[in-house]
CSV table of C-alpha atoms in Angstrom, one decimal:
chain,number,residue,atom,x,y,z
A,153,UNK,CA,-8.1,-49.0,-20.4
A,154,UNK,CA,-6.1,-45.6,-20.3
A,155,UNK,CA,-9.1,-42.9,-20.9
A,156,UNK,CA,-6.7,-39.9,-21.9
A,157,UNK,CA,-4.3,-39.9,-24.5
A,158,UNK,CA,-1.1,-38.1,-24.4
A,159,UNK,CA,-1.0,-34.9,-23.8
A,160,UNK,CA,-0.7,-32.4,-27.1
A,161,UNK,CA,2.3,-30.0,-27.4
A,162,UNK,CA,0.4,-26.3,-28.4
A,163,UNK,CA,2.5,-24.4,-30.0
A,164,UNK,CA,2.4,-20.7,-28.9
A,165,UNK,CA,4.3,-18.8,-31.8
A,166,UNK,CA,7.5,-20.6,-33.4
A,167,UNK,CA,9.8,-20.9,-30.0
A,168,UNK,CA,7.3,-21.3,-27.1
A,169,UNK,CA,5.7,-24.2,-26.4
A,170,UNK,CA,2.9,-25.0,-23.3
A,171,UNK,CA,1.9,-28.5,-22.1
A,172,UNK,CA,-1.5,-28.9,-22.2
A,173,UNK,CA,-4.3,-30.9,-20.9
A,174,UNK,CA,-6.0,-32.8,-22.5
A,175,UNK,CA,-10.2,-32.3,-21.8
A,176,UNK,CA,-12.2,-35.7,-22.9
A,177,UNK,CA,-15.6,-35.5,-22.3
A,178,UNK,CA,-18.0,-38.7,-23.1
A,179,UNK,CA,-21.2,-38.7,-25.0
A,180,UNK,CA,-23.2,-41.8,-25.2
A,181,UNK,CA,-21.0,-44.5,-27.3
A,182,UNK,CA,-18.1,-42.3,-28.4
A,183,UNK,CA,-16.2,-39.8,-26.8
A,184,UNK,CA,-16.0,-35.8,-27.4
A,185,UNK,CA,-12.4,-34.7,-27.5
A,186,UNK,CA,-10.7,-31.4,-27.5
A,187,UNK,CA,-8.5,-30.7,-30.7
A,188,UNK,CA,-4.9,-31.9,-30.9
A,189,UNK,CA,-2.4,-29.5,-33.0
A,190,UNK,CA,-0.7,-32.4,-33.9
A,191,UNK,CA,-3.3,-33.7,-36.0
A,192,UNK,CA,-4.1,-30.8,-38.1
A,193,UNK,CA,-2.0,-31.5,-41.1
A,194,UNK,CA,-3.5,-34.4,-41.4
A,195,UNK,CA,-6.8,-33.8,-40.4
A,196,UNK,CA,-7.8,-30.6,-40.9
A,197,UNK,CA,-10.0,-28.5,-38.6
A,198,UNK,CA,-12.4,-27.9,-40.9
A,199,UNK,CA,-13.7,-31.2,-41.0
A,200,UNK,CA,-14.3,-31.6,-37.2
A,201,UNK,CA,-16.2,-31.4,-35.3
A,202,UNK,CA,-18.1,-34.0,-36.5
A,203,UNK,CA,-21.3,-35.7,-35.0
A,204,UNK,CA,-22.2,-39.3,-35.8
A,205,UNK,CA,-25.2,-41.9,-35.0
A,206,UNK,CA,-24.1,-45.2,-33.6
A,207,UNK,CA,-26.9,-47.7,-32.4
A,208,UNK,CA,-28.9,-44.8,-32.2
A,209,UNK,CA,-26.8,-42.6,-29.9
A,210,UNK,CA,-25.5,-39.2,-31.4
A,211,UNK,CA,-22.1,-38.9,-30.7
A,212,UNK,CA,-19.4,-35.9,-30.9
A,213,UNK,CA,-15.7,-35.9,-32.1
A,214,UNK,CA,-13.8,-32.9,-32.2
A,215,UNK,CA,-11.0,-34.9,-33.3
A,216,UNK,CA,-10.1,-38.7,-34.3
A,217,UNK,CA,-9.6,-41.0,-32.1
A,218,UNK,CA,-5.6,-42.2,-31.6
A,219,UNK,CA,-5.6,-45.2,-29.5
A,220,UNK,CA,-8.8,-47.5,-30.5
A,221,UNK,CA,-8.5,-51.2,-29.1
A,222,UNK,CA,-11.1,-53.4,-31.1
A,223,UNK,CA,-12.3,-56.6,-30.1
A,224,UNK,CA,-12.4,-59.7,-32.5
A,225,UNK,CA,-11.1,-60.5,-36.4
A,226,UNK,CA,-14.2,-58.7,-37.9
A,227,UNK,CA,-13.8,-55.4,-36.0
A,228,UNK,CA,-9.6,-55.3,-37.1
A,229,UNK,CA,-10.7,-55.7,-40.6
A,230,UNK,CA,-12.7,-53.2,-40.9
A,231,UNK,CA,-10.1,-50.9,-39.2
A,232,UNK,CA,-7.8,-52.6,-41.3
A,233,UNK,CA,-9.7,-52.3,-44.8
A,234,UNK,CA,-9.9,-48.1,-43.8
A,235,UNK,CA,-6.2,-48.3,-43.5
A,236,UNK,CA,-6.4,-46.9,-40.2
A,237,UNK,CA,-3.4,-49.3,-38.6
A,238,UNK,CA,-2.0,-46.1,-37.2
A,239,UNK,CA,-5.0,-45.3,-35.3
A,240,UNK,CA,-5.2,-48.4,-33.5
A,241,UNK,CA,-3.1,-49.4,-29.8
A,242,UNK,CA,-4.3,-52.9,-30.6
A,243,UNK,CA,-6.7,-55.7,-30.6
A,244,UNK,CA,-8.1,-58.5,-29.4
A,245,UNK,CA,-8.6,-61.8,-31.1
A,246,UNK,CA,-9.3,-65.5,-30.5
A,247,UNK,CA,-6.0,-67.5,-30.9
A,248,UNK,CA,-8.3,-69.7,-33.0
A,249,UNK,CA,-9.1,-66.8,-35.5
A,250,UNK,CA,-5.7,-65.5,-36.3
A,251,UNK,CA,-4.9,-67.5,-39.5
A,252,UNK,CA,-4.6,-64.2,-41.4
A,253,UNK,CA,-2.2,-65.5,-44.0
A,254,UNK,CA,-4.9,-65.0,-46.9
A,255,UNK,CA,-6.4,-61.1,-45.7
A,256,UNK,CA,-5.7,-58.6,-47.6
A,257,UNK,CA,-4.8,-56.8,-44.4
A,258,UNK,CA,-2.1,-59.5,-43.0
A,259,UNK,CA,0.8,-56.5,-43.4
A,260,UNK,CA,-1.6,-54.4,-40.8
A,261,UNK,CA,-2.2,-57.5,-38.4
A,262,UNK,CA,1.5,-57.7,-38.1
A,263,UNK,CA,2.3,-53.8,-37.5
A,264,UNK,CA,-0.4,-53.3,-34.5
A,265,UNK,CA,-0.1,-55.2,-31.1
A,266,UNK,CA,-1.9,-58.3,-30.8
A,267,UNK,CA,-3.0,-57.8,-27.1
A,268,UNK,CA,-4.9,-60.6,-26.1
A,269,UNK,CA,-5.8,-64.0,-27.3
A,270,UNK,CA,-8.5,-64.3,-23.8
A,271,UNK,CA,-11.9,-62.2,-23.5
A,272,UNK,CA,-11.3,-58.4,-24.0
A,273,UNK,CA,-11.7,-56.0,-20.4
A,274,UNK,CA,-11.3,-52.8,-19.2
A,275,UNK,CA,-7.9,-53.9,-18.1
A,276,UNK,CA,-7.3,-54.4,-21.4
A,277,UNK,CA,-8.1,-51.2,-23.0
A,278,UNK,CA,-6.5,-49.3,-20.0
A,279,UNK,CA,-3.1,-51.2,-20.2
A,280,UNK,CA,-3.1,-50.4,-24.1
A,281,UNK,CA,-3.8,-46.7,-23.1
A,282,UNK,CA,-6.9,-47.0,-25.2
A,283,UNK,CA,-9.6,-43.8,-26.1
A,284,UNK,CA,-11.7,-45.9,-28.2
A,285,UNK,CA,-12.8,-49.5,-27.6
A,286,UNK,CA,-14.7,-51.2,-30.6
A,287,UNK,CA,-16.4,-54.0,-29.8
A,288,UNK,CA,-20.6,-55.1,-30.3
A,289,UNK,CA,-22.6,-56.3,-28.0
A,290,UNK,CA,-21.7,-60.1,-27.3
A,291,UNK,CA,-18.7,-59.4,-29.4
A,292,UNK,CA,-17.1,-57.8,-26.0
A,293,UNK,CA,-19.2,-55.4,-24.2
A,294,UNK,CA,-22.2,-57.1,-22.1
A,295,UNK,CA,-23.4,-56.4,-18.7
A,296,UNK,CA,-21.8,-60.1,-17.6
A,297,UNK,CA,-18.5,-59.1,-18.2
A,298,UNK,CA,-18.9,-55.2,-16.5
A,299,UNK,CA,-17.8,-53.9,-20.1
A,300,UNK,CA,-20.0,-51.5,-21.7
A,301,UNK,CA,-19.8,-48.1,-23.2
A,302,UNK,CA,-21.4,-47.0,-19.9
A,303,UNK,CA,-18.3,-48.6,-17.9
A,304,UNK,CA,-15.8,-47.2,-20.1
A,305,UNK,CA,-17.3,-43.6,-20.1
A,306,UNK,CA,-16.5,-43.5,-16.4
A,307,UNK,CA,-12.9,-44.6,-16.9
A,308,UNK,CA,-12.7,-41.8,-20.4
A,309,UNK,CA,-13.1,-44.4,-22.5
A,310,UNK,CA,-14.8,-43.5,-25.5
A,311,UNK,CA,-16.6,-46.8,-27.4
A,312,UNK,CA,-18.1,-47.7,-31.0
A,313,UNK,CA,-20.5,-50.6,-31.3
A,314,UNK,CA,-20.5,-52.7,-34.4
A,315,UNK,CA,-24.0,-52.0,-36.0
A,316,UNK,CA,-24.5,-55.6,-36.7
A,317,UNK,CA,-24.9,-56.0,-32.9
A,318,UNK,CA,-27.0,-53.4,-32.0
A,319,UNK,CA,-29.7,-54.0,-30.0
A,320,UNK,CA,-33.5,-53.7,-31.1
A,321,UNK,CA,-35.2,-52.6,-28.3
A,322,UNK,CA,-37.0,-55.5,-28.2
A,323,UNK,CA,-38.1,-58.6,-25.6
A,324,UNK,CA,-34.7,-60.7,-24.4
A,325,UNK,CA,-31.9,-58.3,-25.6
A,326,UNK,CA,-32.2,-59.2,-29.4
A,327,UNK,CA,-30.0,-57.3,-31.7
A,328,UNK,CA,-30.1,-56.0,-35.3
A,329,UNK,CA,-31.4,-52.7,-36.9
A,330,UNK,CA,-30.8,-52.9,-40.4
A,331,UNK,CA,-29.9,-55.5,-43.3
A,332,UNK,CA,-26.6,-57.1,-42.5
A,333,UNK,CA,-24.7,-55.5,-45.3
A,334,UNK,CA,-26.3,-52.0,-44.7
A,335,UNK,CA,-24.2,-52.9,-41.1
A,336,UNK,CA,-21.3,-53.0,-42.5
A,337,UNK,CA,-21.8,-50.1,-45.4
A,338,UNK,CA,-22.4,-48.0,-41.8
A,339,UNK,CA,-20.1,-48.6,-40.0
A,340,UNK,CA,-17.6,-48.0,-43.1
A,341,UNK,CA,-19.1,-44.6,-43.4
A,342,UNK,CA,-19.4,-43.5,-39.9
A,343,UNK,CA,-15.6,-44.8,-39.3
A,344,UNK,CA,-14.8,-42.8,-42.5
A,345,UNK,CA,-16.6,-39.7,-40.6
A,346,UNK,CA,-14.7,-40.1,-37.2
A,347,UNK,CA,-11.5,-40.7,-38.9
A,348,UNK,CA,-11.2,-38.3,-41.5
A,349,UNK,CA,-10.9,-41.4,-44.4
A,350,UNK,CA,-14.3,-40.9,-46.0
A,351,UNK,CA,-13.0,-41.0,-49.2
A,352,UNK,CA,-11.4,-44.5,-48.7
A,353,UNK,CA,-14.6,-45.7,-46.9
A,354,UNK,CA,-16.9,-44.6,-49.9
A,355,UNK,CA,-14.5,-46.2,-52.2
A,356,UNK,CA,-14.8,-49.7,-50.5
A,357,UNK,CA,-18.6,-49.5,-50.1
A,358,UNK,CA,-18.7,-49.0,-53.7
A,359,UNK,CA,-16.1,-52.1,-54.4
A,360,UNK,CA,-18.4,-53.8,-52.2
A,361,UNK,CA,-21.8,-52.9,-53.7
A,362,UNK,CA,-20.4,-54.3,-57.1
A,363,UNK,CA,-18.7,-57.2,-56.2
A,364,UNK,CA,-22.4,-58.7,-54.3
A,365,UNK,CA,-24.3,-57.5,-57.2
A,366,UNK,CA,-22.4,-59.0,-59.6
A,367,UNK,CA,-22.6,-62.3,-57.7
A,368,UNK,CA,-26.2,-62.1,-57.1
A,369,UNK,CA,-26.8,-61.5,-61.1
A,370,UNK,CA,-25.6,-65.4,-61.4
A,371,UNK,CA,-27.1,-66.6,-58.4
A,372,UNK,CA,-30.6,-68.7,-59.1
A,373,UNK,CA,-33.4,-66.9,-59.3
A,374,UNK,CA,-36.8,-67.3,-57.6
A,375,UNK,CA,-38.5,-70.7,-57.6
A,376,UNK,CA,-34.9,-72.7,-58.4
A,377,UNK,CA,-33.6,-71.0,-54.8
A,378,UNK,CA,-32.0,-73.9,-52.5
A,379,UNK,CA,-33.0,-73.0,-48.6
A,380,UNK,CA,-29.9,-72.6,-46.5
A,381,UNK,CA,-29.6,-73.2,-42.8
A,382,UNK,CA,-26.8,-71.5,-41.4
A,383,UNK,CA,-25.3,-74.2,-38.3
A,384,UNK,CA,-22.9,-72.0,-35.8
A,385,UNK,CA,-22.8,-75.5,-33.3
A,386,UNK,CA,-24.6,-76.7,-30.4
A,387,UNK,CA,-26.2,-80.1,-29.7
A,388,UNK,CA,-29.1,-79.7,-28.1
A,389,UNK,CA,-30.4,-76.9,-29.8
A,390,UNK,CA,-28.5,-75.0,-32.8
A,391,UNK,CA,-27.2,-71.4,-32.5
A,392,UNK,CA,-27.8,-70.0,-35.9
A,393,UNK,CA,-28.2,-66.9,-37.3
A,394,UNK,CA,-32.0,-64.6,-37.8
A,395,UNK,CA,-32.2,-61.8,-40.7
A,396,UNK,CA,-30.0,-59.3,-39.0
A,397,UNK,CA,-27.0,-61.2,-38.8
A,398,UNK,CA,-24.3,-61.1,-42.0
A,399,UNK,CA,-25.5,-65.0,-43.0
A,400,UNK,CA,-28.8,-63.6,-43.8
A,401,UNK,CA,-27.3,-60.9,-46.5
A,402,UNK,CA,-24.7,-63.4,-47.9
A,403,UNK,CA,-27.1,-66.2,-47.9
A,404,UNK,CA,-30.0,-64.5,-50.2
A,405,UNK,CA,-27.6,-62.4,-52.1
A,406,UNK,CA,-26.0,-65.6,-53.1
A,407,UNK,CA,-29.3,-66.9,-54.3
A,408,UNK,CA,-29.9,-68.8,-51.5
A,409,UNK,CA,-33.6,-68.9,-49.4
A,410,UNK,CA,-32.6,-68.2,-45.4
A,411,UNK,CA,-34.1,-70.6,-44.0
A,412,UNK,CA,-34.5,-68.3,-40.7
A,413,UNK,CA,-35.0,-65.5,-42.8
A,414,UNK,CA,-38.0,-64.4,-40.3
A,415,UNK,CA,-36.3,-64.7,-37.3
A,416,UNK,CA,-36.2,-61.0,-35.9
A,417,UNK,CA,-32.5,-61.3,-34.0
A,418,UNK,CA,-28.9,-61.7,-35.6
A,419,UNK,CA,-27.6,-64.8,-34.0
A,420,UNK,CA,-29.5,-66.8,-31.4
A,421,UNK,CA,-31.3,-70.4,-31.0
A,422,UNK,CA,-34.0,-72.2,-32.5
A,423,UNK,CA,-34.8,-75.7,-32.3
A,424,UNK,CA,-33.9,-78.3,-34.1
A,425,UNK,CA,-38.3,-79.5,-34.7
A,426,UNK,CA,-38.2,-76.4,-36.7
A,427,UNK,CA,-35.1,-77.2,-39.1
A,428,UNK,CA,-36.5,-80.3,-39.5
A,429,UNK,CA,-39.9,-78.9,-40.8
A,430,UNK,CA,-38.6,-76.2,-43.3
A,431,UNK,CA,-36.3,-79.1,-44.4
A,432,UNK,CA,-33.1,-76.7,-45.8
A,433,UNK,CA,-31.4,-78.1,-49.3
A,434,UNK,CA,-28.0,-76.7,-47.5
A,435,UNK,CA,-26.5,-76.5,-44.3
A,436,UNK,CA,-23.9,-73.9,-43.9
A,437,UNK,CA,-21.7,-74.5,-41.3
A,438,UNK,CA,-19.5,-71.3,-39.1
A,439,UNK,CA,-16.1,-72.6,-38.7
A,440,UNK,CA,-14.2,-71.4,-35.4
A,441,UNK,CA,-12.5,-73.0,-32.7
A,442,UNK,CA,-13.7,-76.5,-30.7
A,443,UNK,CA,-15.6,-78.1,-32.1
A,444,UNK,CA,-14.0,-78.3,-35.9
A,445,UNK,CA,-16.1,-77.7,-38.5
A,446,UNK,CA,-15.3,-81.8,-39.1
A,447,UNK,CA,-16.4,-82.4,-35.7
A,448,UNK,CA,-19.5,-80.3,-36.7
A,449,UNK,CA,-20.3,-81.7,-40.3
A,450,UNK,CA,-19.5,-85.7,-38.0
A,451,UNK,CA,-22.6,-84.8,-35.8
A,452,UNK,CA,-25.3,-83.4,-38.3
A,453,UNK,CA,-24.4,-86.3,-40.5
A,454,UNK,CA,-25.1,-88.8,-37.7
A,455,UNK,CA,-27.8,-87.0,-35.8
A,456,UNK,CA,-30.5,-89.0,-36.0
A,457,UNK,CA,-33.5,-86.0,-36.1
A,458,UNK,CA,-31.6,-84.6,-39.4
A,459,UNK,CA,-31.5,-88.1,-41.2
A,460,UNK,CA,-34.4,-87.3,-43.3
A,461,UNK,CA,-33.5,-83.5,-43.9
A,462,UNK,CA,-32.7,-83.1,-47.6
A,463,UNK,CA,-29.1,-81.5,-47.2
A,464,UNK,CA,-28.1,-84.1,-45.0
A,465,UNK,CA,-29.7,-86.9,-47.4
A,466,UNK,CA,-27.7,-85.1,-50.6
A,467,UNK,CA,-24.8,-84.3,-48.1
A,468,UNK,CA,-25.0,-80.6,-49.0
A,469,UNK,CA,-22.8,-79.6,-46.3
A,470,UNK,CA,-20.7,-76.2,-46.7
A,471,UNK,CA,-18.2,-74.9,-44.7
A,472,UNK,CA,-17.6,-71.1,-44.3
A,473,UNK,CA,-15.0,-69.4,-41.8
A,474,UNK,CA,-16.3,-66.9,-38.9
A,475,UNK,CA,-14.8,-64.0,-40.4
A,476,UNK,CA,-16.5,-64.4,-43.6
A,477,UNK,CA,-19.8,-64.5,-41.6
A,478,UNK,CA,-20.1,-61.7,-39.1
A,479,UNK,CA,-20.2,-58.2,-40.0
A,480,UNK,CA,-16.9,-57.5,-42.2
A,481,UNK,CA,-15.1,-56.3,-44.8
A,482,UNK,CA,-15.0,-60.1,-45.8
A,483,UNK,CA,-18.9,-60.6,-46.0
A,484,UNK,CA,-18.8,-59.2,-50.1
A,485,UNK,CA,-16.2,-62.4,-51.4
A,486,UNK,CA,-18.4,-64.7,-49.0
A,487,UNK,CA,-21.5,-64.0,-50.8
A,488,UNK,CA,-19.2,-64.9,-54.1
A,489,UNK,CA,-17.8,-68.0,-52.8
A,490,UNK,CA,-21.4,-69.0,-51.9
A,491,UNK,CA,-23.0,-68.2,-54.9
A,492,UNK,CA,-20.7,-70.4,-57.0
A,493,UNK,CA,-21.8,-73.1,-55.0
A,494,UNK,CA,-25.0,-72.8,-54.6
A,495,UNK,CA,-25.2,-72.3,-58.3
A,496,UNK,CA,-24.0,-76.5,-58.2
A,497,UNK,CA,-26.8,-77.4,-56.0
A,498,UNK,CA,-29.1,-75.9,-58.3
A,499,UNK,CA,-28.2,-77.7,-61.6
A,500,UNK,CA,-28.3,-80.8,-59.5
């Protein structure tokens, strides 16, 4: 990952000009940059510097970032949904999660460089000359892999970490802060900060705000609520999602009852005693990659522990895709789609 961009032209009267270097100074998750002439018609000096708060670390930008690598389908939408194409040297995505035919944003995904379909790195961001890298915590950076913000600011990278995978402070590296939707309504308005779009950004939120409350006026209403597990895969013990992750939000807002609505991480493990107890009406299954969600809906169907579970009695099995339920700009129709069906299961 290439930590300076190139350099800016400053223009010293009408017929001189002077190379210049260019100073980049990290601060916690982002990075502090000098101004760039070049940018000032379209972003004018009066609205940086600008100081933001990401996962809890203030961060300076005395201009916008111009080379930002993100990591996954749900960080490219967002960019994507601020119309910020230009501002990106690429990203990183999962061979498995590129059927983009449907997004709103499939013009976008074919303008900026798909880098890599295999875990991002620092390689990655330094080949693609990258200043920003956004990515979450388990959605790219992690101690395992020797990518984190920490790593990068030694190579001049600057980094943004989605807010739905912030980390909590608390026991075993659990992550979430805030209600999944607030997430993604802050991360929308601190991109619109760095990037000088902060109209767009308060235009979506506002798009978004109405299309989940409109879905949650005809969603069921207390006492007629079906529970909802939310099944990501695993055999011997599920990986499912707590209140901080985006199934929580899309789940209740849809008139739904989390059934892990007191678990206190985003997405983790539980086992599969306790499904069993709480008994869910639904089971909402994360499509991605190996297993299918056939393969997935095959094995809860047969598993023997589960035969007794109502939404495996009734066959309430429903299948949502992985961008719809991690942090995006694709969470809002997701609580919609759910909704309609959960309004089904409830006149049943």
């Amino acid at each position: 990952m290439p930590v300076i961009p190139a350099m800016p032209v400053l223009r010293i009267r009408r017929t001189a000009v002077l190379p210049a270097v260019l100073a980049l100074a990290l601060t916690g998750c982002g990075a502090r940059v000098a101004p760039d002439t070049r940018d000032t018609a379209r972003h004018p000096s009066a609205h940086y510097p600008v100081t933001i708060e990401n996962c809890g670390v203030p961060t300076t930008y005395t201009k916008a970032p111009r080379r930002v690598v993100t990591n996954d389908v749900n960080t490219a939408d967002i960019m994507f949904a601020l119309g910020l194409e230009d501002r990106m040297a690429g990203y990183v995505m999962p061979a498995y999660r590129g059927n983009l035919d449907a997004v709103p944003w499939k013009a976008a995904y074919g303008k900026v460089p798909w880098l890599s379909k295999k875990a991002i790195t620092r390689e990655t961001a330094l080949d693609a000359k990258a200043d920003l890298v956004f990515a979450g915590w388990n959605y790219g950076f992690g101690e395992g892999n020797g990518l984190t913000p920490a790593s990068l600011k030694k190579l001049g990278i600057g980094s943004y970490v989605l807010t739905e995978s912030c980390r909590n402070g608390t026991a075993g590296g659990s992550r979430g802060v805030m209600p999944p939707l607030e997430a993604l309504y802050t991360d929308l308005k601190t991109l619109g900060k760095i990037f000088d779009v902060e109209d767009r950004a308060a235009t979506l939120i506002a798009k978004y705000r109405k299309q989940v409350a409109d879905a949650r006026a005809r969603s069921p209403k207390a006492g007629g609520r079906p529970s909802v597990f939310l099944y990501d895969g695993g055999e011997d013990k599920p990986l499912t999602s707590g209140r901080y992750a985006g199934p929580h939000d899309i789940i209740t807002k849809a008139g739904g009852d989390h059934l892990m609505k007191d678990l206190n991480d985003s997405w983790t493990t539980v086992g599969w005693e306790t499904v069993v107890e709480r008994n869910p009406d639904v089971i909402v299954i994360n499509d991605y990659g190996t297993p299918t969600a056939a393969q997935k809906k095959a094995f809860l169907l047969s598993y023997p522990p589960l035969a007794n579970v109502s939404a495996i009695k009734h066959r309430r099995v429903y299948v949502m895709d992985y961008a719809e339920l991690v942090e995006s700009p694709r969470n809002p129709a997701a609580v919609t789609a759910l909704a309609g069906y959960l309004r089904g299961v409830h006149r049943s």
